[in-house]
Amino acid sequence: MQVVRARIAAAARAAGREPDAIRLLAVSKTFAAQAVRAAHAAGQREFGENYVQEGVEKIATLSALPLAWHFIGPIQSNKTRPIAEHFDWVHSVAREKIALRLSQARPEGLGSLDICLQVNVSGEASKSGVPPEEVQALAEAVRALPRLRLRGLMAVPEPSDDVELQRRRFRDLRLLLEQLNRAGFGLDTLSMGMSQDLEAAIMEGATIVRVGTAIFGERKQA
Ligand SMILES: *Cc1c(COP(=O)(O)O)cnc(C)c1O
């Protein structure tokens, strides 16, 4: 945890940004509630999960702790209700139908569900995410839904050791966000950067980095 915080701070300084402008999302998928407890004890408050059932169970186990939970995995339409009922954020919205179902299932007693649209910035190399040319139409649809609050964009580029390629993908996402904001969306979130590429993401303006392996260690399954 401290190593990752130091990486974020160093990258922020190199980019001429305030370290506080970058939130660390600890991706706890496949790790037990006990690992989340330990991270909480080390000061971490925001956690990311990819699998609905695993996430919901962990959220229930840890409900006494003041944590925020972000859903970052692929979303099947028959799983939108538990996501809307238990999570604070969803980063992986790529279809209008999913957004509509999340809005309909968001309980009145909870605040709006914070949403990022997942964008496919890698073209052929990635299957998840909305194509860049369809982002604005999806953003307009999501903005119109009453129980959702559109916050920004998210991407998972193809893994690469080439820092220039990493930066190019993240830059494309930032330019898309800027384009939406010129069209009046007022978005404040760029969810990009993981264990291998968080420095490149911070150089290109990430406001949330999603880090699993560098905090919790290698996962047993993918
Ligand atoms: C697993 C995952 C992460 C964390 O990846 P690491 O390489 O372990 O840091 C971040 N974002 C998403 C969408 C993930 O599925």
PDB file of C-alpha atoms and ligand atoms in Angstrom:
ATOM      1  CA  MET A   1       0.000   0.000   0.000  1.00  0.00           C
ATOM      2  CA  GLN A   2       2.717   2.489   0.973  1.00  0.00           C
ATOM      3  CA  VAL A   3       4.770   1.493  -2.080  1.00  0.00           C
ATOM      4  CA  VAL A   4       1.823   2.211  -4.366  1.00  0.00           C
ATOM      5  CA  ARG A   5       1.073   5.505  -2.624  1.00  0.00           C
ATOM      6  CA  ALA A   6       4.714   6.498  -3.141  1.00  0.00           C
ATOM      7  CA  ARG A   7       4.503   5.572  -6.842  1.00  0.00           C
ATOM      8  CA  ILE A   8       1.377   7.715  -7.206  1.00  0.00           C
ATOM      9  CA  ALA A   9       3.008  10.653  -5.426  1.00  0.00           C
ATOM     10  CA  ALA A  10       6.174  10.412  -7.536  1.00  0.00           C
ATOM     11  CA  ALA A  11       4.204  10.198 -10.780  1.00  0.00           C
ATOM     12  CA  ALA A  12       2.040  13.138  -9.734  1.00  0.00           C
ATOM     13  CA  ARG A  13       5.103  15.250  -8.995  1.00  0.00           C
ATOM     14  CA  ALA A  14       6.640  14.286 -12.339  1.00  0.00           C
ATOM     15  CA  ALA A  15       3.425  15.359 -14.045  1.00  0.00           C
ATOM     16  CA  GLY A  16       3.249  18.617 -12.107  1.00  0.00           C
ATOM     17  CA  ARG A  17       0.056  17.486 -10.379  1.00  0.00           C
ATOM     18  CA  GLU A  18      -1.017  17.332  -6.731  1.00  0.00           C
ATOM     19  CA  PRO A  19      -0.860  13.743  -5.400  1.00  0.00           C
ATOM     20  CA  ASP A  20      -4.235  14.398  -3.715  1.00  0.00           C
ATOM     21  CA  ALA A  21      -5.796  14.813  -7.150  1.00  0.00           C
ATOM     22  CA  ILE A  22      -5.390  11.062  -7.742  1.00  0.00           C
ATOM     23  CA  ARG A  23      -7.536   8.573  -5.834  1.00  0.00           C
ATOM     24  CA  LEU A  24      -6.311   5.061  -5.247  1.00  0.00           C
ATOM     25  CA  LEU A  25      -8.879   2.337  -5.809  1.00  0.00           C
ATOM     26  CA  ALA A  26      -7.638  -0.907  -4.247  1.00  0.00           C
ATOM     27  CA  VAL A  27      -8.808  -3.778  -6.457  1.00  0.00           C
ATOM     28  CA  SER A  28      -9.536  -6.597  -4.012  1.00  0.00           C
ATOM     29  CA  LYS A  29     -11.052  -9.127  -6.432  1.00  0.00           C
ATOM     30  CA  THR A  30     -10.192 -12.751  -5.532  1.00  0.00           C
ATOM     31  CA  PHE A  31      -8.826 -11.644  -2.132  1.00  0.00           C
ATOM     32  CA  ALA A  32     -10.688 -12.373   1.100  1.00  0.00           C
ATOM     33  CA  ALA A  33     -12.388  -9.806   3.305  1.00  0.00           C
ATOM     34  CA  GLN A  34      -9.439 -10.075   5.652  1.00  0.00           C
ATOM     35  CA  ALA A  35      -7.161  -8.500   3.042  1.00  0.00           C
ATOM     36  CA  VAL A  36      -9.590  -5.589   2.732  1.00  0.00           C
ATOM     37  CA  ARG A  37      -9.610  -5.215   6.516  1.00  0.00           C
ATOM     38  CA  ALA A  38      -5.818  -5.005   6.525  1.00  0.00           C
ATOM     39  CA  ALA A  39      -5.860  -2.388   3.768  1.00  0.00           C
ATOM     40  CA  HIS A  40      -8.493  -0.426   5.678  1.00  0.00           C
ATOM     41  CA  ALA A  41      -6.244  -0.518   8.763  1.00  0.00           C
ATOM     42  CA  ALA A  42      -3.489   0.949   6.557  1.00  0.00           C
ATOM     43  CA  GLY A  43      -5.775   3.857   5.647  1.00  0.00           C
ATOM     44  CA  GLN A  44      -7.390   2.645   2.416  1.00  0.00           C
ATOM     45  CA  ARG A  45     -11.103   3.463   1.981  1.00  0.00           C
ATOM     46  CA  GLU A  46     -12.053   2.702  -1.650  1.00  0.00           C
ATOM     47  CA  PHE A  47     -12.161  -0.804  -3.071  1.00  0.00           C
ATOM     48  CA  GLY A  48     -12.871  -2.266  -6.495  1.00  0.00           C
ATOM     49  CA  GLU A  49     -14.522  -5.597  -7.303  1.00  0.00           C
ATOM     50  CA  ASN A  50     -15.059  -7.401 -10.646  1.00  0.00           C
ATOM     51  CA  TYR A  51     -17.423 -10.221  -9.745  1.00  0.00           C
ATOM     52  CA  VAL A  52     -20.907  -9.451  -8.457  1.00  0.00           C
ATOM     53  CA  GLN A  53     -21.427 -12.282  -5.991  1.00  0.00           C
ATOM     54  CA  GLU A  54     -17.942 -12.090  -4.537  1.00  0.00           C
ATOM     55  CA  GLY A  55     -18.232  -8.334  -4.171  1.00  0.00           C
ATOM     56  CA  VAL A  56     -21.666  -8.388  -2.563  1.00  0.00           C
ATOM     57  CA  GLU A  57     -20.522 -10.973  -0.023  1.00  0.00           C
ATOM     58  CA  LYS A  58     -17.460  -8.926   0.878  1.00  0.00           C
ATOM     59  CA  ILE A  59     -19.512  -5.753   1.187  1.00  0.00           C
ATOM     60  CA  ALA A  60     -21.891  -7.528   3.588  1.00  0.00           C
ATOM     61  CA  THR A  61     -19.038  -8.986   5.647  1.00  0.00           C
ATOM     62  CA  LEU A  62     -17.393  -5.576   5.965  1.00  0.00           C
ATOM     63  CA  SER A  63     -20.519  -3.432   6.353  1.00  0.00           C
ATOM     64  CA  ALA A  64     -19.313  -2.082   9.703  1.00  0.00           C
ATOM     65  CA  LEU A  65     -16.352  -0.373   8.016  1.00  0.00           C
ATOM     66  CA  PRO A  66     -16.763   3.027   6.296  1.00  0.00           C
ATOM     67  CA  LEU A  67     -15.736   1.872   2.826  1.00  0.00           C
ATOM     68  CA  ALA A  68     -16.749   2.895  -0.701  1.00  0.00           C
ATOM     69  CA  TRP A  69     -17.194   0.090  -3.227  1.00  0.00           C
ATOM     70  CA  HIS A  70     -16.644   0.383  -6.971  1.00  0.00           C
ATOM     71  CA  PHE A  71     -17.835  -2.217  -9.469  1.00  0.00           C
ATOM     72  CA  ILE A  72     -15.277  -2.447 -12.287  1.00  0.00           C
ATOM     73  CA  GLY A  73     -16.044  -5.758 -14.031  1.00  0.00           C
ATOM     74  CA  PRO A  74     -18.129  -6.820 -17.009  1.00  0.00           C
ATOM     75  CA  ILE A  75     -21.872  -6.423 -16.348  1.00  0.00           C
ATOM     76  CA  GLN A  76     -24.511  -8.961 -17.353  1.00  0.00           C
ATOM     77  CA  SER A  77     -27.993  -7.513 -17.523  1.00  0.00           C
ATOM     78  CA  ASN A  78     -29.351 -10.036 -15.005  1.00  0.00           C
ATOM     79  CA  LYS A  79     -26.817  -8.786 -12.417  1.00  0.00           C
ATOM     80  CA  THR A  80     -27.653  -5.097 -12.496  1.00  0.00           C
ATOM     81  CA  ARG A  81     -29.890  -5.190  -9.392  1.00  0.00           C
ATOM     82  CA  PRO A  82     -27.309  -6.389  -6.834  1.00  0.00           C
ATOM     83  CA  ILE A  83     -24.797  -3.951  -8.321  1.00  0.00           C
ATOM     84  CA  ALA A  84     -27.219  -1.027  -8.007  1.00  0.00           C
ATOM     85  CA  GLU A  85     -28.171  -2.042  -4.465  1.00  0.00           C
ATOM     86  CA  HIS A  86     -24.689  -2.548  -3.012  1.00  0.00           C
ATOM     87  CA  PHE A  87     -22.096  -0.480  -4.863  1.00  0.00           C
ATOM     88  CA  ASP A  88     -21.340   3.255  -4.782  1.00  0.00           C
ATOM     89  CA  TRP A  89     -19.742   3.473  -8.226  1.00  0.00           C
ATOM     90  CA  VAL A  90     -19.830   1.505 -11.485  1.00  0.00           C
ATOM     91  CA  HIS A  91     -16.887   2.051 -13.873  1.00  0.00           C
ATOM     92  CA  SER A  92     -17.802  -0.444 -16.561  1.00  0.00           C
ATOM     93  CA  VAL A  93     -20.986   0.833 -18.198  1.00  0.00           C
ATOM     94  CA  ALA A  94     -20.752   0.338 -21.954  1.00  0.00           C
ATOM     95  CA  ARG A  95     -24.371  -0.106 -23.036  1.00  0.00           C
ATOM     96  CA  GLU A  96     -27.500   1.982 -22.642  1.00  0.00           C
ATOM     97  CA  LYS A  97     -29.580  -1.033 -21.646  1.00  0.00           C
ATOM     98  CA  ILE A  98     -27.286  -1.736 -18.690  1.00  0.00           C
ATOM     99  CA  ALA A  99     -27.410   1.911 -17.612  1.00  0.00           C
ATOM    100  CA  LEU A 100     -31.203   1.922 -17.755  1.00  0.00           C
ATOM    101  CA  ARG A 101     -31.422  -1.208 -15.617  1.00  0.00           C
ATOM    102  CA  LEU A 102     -28.951   0.194 -13.076  1.00  0.00           C
ATOM    103  CA  SER A 103     -31.001   3.373 -12.785  1.00  0.00           C
ATOM    104  CA  GLN A 104     -34.252   1.454 -12.375  1.00  0.00           C
ATOM    105  CA  ALA A 105     -32.734  -0.788  -9.698  1.00  0.00           C
ATOM    106  CA  ARG A 106     -31.019   1.938  -7.683  1.00  0.00           C
ATOM    107  CA  PRO A 107     -32.901   2.110  -4.358  1.00  0.00           C
ATOM    108  CA  GLU A 108     -34.543   5.451  -3.535  1.00  0.00           C
ATOM    109  CA  GLY A 109     -32.932   5.457  -0.101  1.00  0.00           C
ATOM    110  CA  LEU A 110     -29.438   5.584  -1.577  1.00  0.00           C
ATOM    111  CA  GLY A 111     -27.896   8.526  -3.405  1.00  0.00           C
ATOM    112  CA  SER A 112     -27.277   8.445  -7.127  1.00  0.00           C
ATOM    113  CA  LEU A 113     -25.017   5.725  -8.422  1.00  0.00           C
ATOM    114  CA  ASP A 114     -21.778   7.255  -9.740  1.00  0.00           C
ATOM    115  CA  ILE A 115     -21.032   6.077 -13.274  1.00  0.00           C
ATOM    116  CA  CYS A 116     -18.063   5.920 -15.612  1.00  0.00           C
ATOM    117  CA  LEU A 117     -18.427   4.793 -19.206  1.00  0.00           C
ATOM    118  CA  GLN A 118     -15.906   2.145 -20.213  1.00  0.00           C
ATOM    119  CA  VAL A 119     -14.356   3.050 -23.548  1.00  0.00           C
ATOM    120  CA  ASN A 120     -12.564   0.686 -25.896  1.00  0.00           C
ATOM    121  CA  VAL A 121      -9.451   2.741 -26.630  1.00  0.00           C
ATOM    122  CA  SER A 122      -7.493  -0.235 -28.012  1.00  0.00           C
ATOM    123  CA  GLY A 123      -9.694  -1.004 -31.007  1.00  0.00           C
ATOM    124  CA  GLU A 124      -9.365  -4.598 -32.192  1.00  0.00           C
ATOM    125  CA  ALA A 125      -7.145  -5.540 -29.258  1.00  0.00           C
ATOM    126  CA  SER A 126      -9.981  -5.270 -26.738  1.00  0.00           C
ATOM    127  CA  LYS A 127     -13.570  -6.412 -26.759  1.00  0.00           C
ATOM    128  CA  SER A 128     -14.874  -4.461 -23.772  1.00  0.00           C
ATOM    129  CA  GLY A 129     -16.064  -0.920 -23.837  1.00  0.00           C
ATOM    130  CA  VAL A 130     -18.034   1.398 -26.047  1.00  0.00           C
ATOM    131  CA  PRO A 131     -16.260   2.470 -29.266  1.00  0.00           C
ATOM    132  CA  PRO A 132     -14.969   6.061 -29.011  1.00  0.00           C
ATOM    133  CA  GLU A 133     -17.286   7.282 -31.749  1.00  0.00           C
ATOM    134  CA  GLU A 134     -20.329   6.114 -29.746  1.00  0.00           C
ATOM    135  CA  VAL A 135     -19.326   7.585 -26.391  1.00  0.00           C
ATOM    136  CA  GLN A 136     -21.193  10.855 -26.707  1.00  0.00           C
ATOM    137  CA  ALA A 137     -24.512   9.201 -27.567  1.00  0.00           C
ATOM    138  CA  LEU A 138     -24.147   6.843 -24.607  1.00  0.00           C
ATOM    139  CA  ALA A 139     -23.186   9.751 -22.354  1.00  0.00           C
ATOM    140  CA  GLU A 140     -26.337  11.606 -23.380  1.00  0.00           C
ATOM    141  CA  ALA A 141     -28.468   8.564 -22.606  1.00  0.00           C
ATOM    142  CA  VAL A 142     -26.860   8.042 -19.203  1.00  0.00           C
ATOM    143  CA  ARG A 143     -27.103  11.712 -18.296  1.00  0.00           C
ATOM    144  CA  ALA A 144     -30.865  11.500 -18.791  1.00  0.00           C
ATOM    145  CA  LEU A 145     -31.332   8.673 -16.260  1.00  0.00           C
ATOM    146  CA  PRO A 146     -32.620   9.856 -12.895  1.00  0.00           C
ATOM    147  CA  ARG A 147     -30.779   7.576 -10.455  1.00  0.00           C
ATOM    148  CA  LEU A 148     -27.349   7.731 -12.117  1.00  0.00           C
ATOM    149  CA  ARG A 149     -24.713  10.446 -11.968  1.00  0.00           C
ATOM    150  CA  LEU A 150     -22.315  10.406 -14.888  1.00  0.00           C
ATOM    151  CA  ARG A 151     -18.825  11.143 -13.555  1.00  0.00           C
ATOM    152  CA  GLY A 152     -16.420  10.266 -16.346  1.00  0.00           C
ATOM    153  CA  LEU A 153     -14.668   7.661 -18.462  1.00  0.00           C
ATOM    154  CA  MET A 154     -12.776   4.454 -17.766  1.00  0.00           C
ATOM    155  CA  ALA A 155     -10.504   2.289 -19.916  1.00  0.00           C
ATOM    156  CA  VAL A 156      -8.498  -0.931 -19.702  1.00  0.00           C
ATOM    157  CA  PRO A 157      -6.041  -0.697 -22.613  1.00  0.00           C
ATOM    158  CA  GLU A 158      -4.255  -3.792 -23.870  1.00  0.00           C
ATOM    159  CA  PRO A 159      -1.279  -4.643 -21.632  1.00  0.00           C
ATOM    160  CA  SER A 160       1.986  -3.285 -23.011  1.00  0.00           C
ATOM    161  CA  ASP A 161       5.494  -2.588 -21.772  1.00  0.00           C
ATOM    162  CA  ASP A 162       5.756   0.284 -24.229  1.00  0.00           C
ATOM    163  CA  VAL A 163       5.256   3.422 -22.172  1.00  0.00           C
ATOM    164  CA  GLU A 164       4.569   5.510 -25.279  1.00  0.00           C
ATOM    165  CA  LEU A 165       1.759   3.163 -26.294  1.00  0.00           C
ATOM    166  CA  GLN A 166       0.388   3.171 -22.733  1.00  0.00           C
ATOM    167  CA  ARG A 167       0.344   6.958 -22.780  1.00  0.00           C
ATOM    168  CA  ARG A 168      -1.248   7.152 -26.207  1.00  0.00           C
ATOM    169  CA  ARG A 169      -4.224   5.033 -25.053  1.00  0.00           C
ATOM    170  CA  PHE A 170      -4.672   7.090 -21.886  1.00  0.00           C
ATOM    171  CA  ARG A 171      -4.302  10.329 -23.821  1.00  0.00           C
ATOM    172  CA  ASP A 172      -7.065   9.211 -26.189  1.00  0.00           C
ATOM    173  CA  LEU A 173      -9.345   8.708 -23.183  1.00  0.00           C
ATOM    174  CA  ARG A 174      -8.475  12.134 -21.770  1.00  0.00           C
ATOM    175  CA  LEU A 175      -9.135  13.796 -25.137  1.00  0.00           C
ATOM    176  CA  LEU A 176     -12.535  12.098 -25.255  1.00  0.00           C
ATOM    177  CA  LEU A 177     -13.330  13.415 -21.785  1.00  0.00           C
ATOM    178  CA  GLU A 178     -12.277  16.916 -22.817  1.00  0.00           C
ATOM    179  CA  GLN A 179     -14.464  16.665 -25.892  1.00  0.00           C
ATOM    180  CA  LEU A 180     -17.472  15.684 -23.768  1.00  0.00           C
ATOM    181  CA  ASN A 181     -16.770  18.526 -21.391  1.00  0.00           C
ATOM    182  CA  ARG A 182     -16.650  20.998 -24.270  1.00  0.00           C
ATOM    183  CA  ALA A 183     -20.120  19.673 -25.084  1.00  0.00           C
ATOM    184  CA  GLY A 184     -21.196  20.594 -21.554  1.00  0.00           C
ATOM    185  CA  PHE A 185     -21.033  17.318 -19.622  1.00  0.00           C
ATOM    186  CA  GLY A 186     -18.993  18.599 -16.661  1.00  0.00           C
ATOM    187  CA  LEU A 187     -17.235  15.277 -16.043  1.00  0.00           C
ATOM    188  CA  ASP A 188     -14.524  15.065 -13.365  1.00  0.00           C
ATOM    189  CA  THR A 189     -13.275  11.472 -13.475  1.00  0.00           C
ATOM    190  CA  LEU A 190     -10.713   9.597 -15.570  1.00  0.00           C
ATOM    191  CA  SER A 191     -10.486   6.037 -14.237  1.00  0.00           C
ATOM    192  CA  MET A 192      -7.309   4.673 -15.823  1.00  0.00           C
ATOM    193  CA  GLY A 193      -4.057   3.012 -14.836  1.00  0.00           C
ATOM    194  CA  MET A 194      -3.395  -0.306 -13.079  1.00  0.00           C
ATOM    195  CA  SER A 195      -0.364  -1.916 -11.412  1.00  0.00           C
ATOM    196  CA  GLN A 196       1.683  -1.985 -14.641  1.00  0.00           C
ATOM    197  CA  ASP A 197       0.851   1.398 -16.096  1.00  0.00           C
ATOM    198  CA  LEU A 198      -0.319   3.772 -13.374  1.00  0.00           C
ATOM    199  CA  GLU A 199       2.561   6.199 -14.010  1.00  0.00           C
ATOM    200  CA  ALA A 200       1.599   6.614 -17.672  1.00  0.00           C
ATOM    201  CA  ALA A 201      -2.033   7.098 -16.658  1.00  0.00           C
ATOM    202  CA  ILE A 202      -1.160   9.782 -14.109  1.00  0.00           C
ATOM    203  CA  MET A 203       0.972  11.587 -16.693  1.00  0.00           C
ATOM    204  CA  GLU A 204      -2.124  11.709 -18.902  1.00  0.00           C
ATOM    205  CA  GLY A 205      -4.504  12.946 -16.237  1.00  0.00           C
ATOM    206  CA  ALA A 206      -5.908   9.917 -14.364  1.00  0.00           C
ATOM    207  CA  THR A 207      -8.021  10.907 -11.351  1.00  0.00           C
ATOM    208  CA  ILE A 208      -8.615   7.316 -10.173  1.00  0.00           C
ATOM    209  CA  VAL A 209      -6.047   4.533 -10.567  1.00  0.00           C
ATOM    210  CA  ARG A 210      -7.278   0.967 -10.045  1.00  0.00           C
ATOM    211  CA  VAL A 211      -4.543  -1.135  -8.477  1.00  0.00           C
ATOM    212  CA  GLY A 212      -4.739  -4.796  -7.458  1.00  0.00           C
ATOM    213  CA  THR A 213      -1.545  -6.817  -7.830  1.00  0.00           C
ATOM    214  CA  ALA A 214       0.824  -4.108  -6.600  1.00  0.00           C
ATOM    215  CA  ILE A 215      -1.161  -3.910  -3.340  1.00  0.00           C
ATOM    216  CA  PHE A 216      -2.412  -7.432  -2.658  1.00  0.00           C
ATOM    217  CA  GLY A 217       0.045  -9.569  -4.638  1.00  0.00           C
ATOM    218  CA  GLU A 218      -0.500 -11.919  -7.577  1.00  0.00           C
ATOM    219  CA  ARG A 219      -3.988 -13.342  -8.037  1.00  0.00           C
ATOM    220  CA  LYS A 220      -4.433 -17.110  -8.298  1.00  0.00           C
ATOM    221  CA  GLN A 221      -6.931 -16.882 -11.140  1.00  0.00           C
ATOM    222  CA  ALA A 222      -7.292 -14.275 -13.840  1.00  0.00           C
TER     223      ALA A 222
HETATM  224  C1  LIG B   1      -8.087  -6.555 -12.110  1.00  0.00           C
HETATM  225  C2  LIG B   1      -8.365  -5.172 -12.575  1.00  0.00           C
HETATM  226  C3  LIG B   1      -7.564  -4.098 -12.159  1.00  0.00           C
HETATM  227  C4  LIG B   1      -6.310  -4.261 -11.306  1.00  0.00           C
HETATM  228  O1  LIG B   1      -5.318  -4.835 -12.078  1.00  0.00           O
HETATM  229  P1  LIG B   1      -3.812  -5.040 -11.519  1.00  0.00           P
HETATM  230  O2  LIG B   1      -3.022  -5.266 -12.737  1.00  0.00           O
HETATM  231  O3  LIG B   1      -3.864  -6.221 -10.610  1.00  0.00           O
HETATM  232  O4  LIG B   1      -3.442  -3.807 -10.784  1.00  0.00           O
HETATM  233  C5  LIG B   1      -7.933  -2.830 -12.567  1.00  0.00           C
HETATM  234  N1  LIG B   1      -9.003  -2.616 -13.347  1.00  0.00           N
HETATM  235  C6  LIG B   1      -9.785  -3.620 -13.775  1.00  0.00           C
HETATM  236  C7  LIG B   1     -10.959  -3.323 -14.642  1.00  0.00           C
HETATM  237  C8  LIG B   1      -9.481  -4.928 -13.414  1.00  0.00           C
HETATM  238  O5  LIG B   1     -10.249  -5.924 -13.875  1.00  0.00           O
END
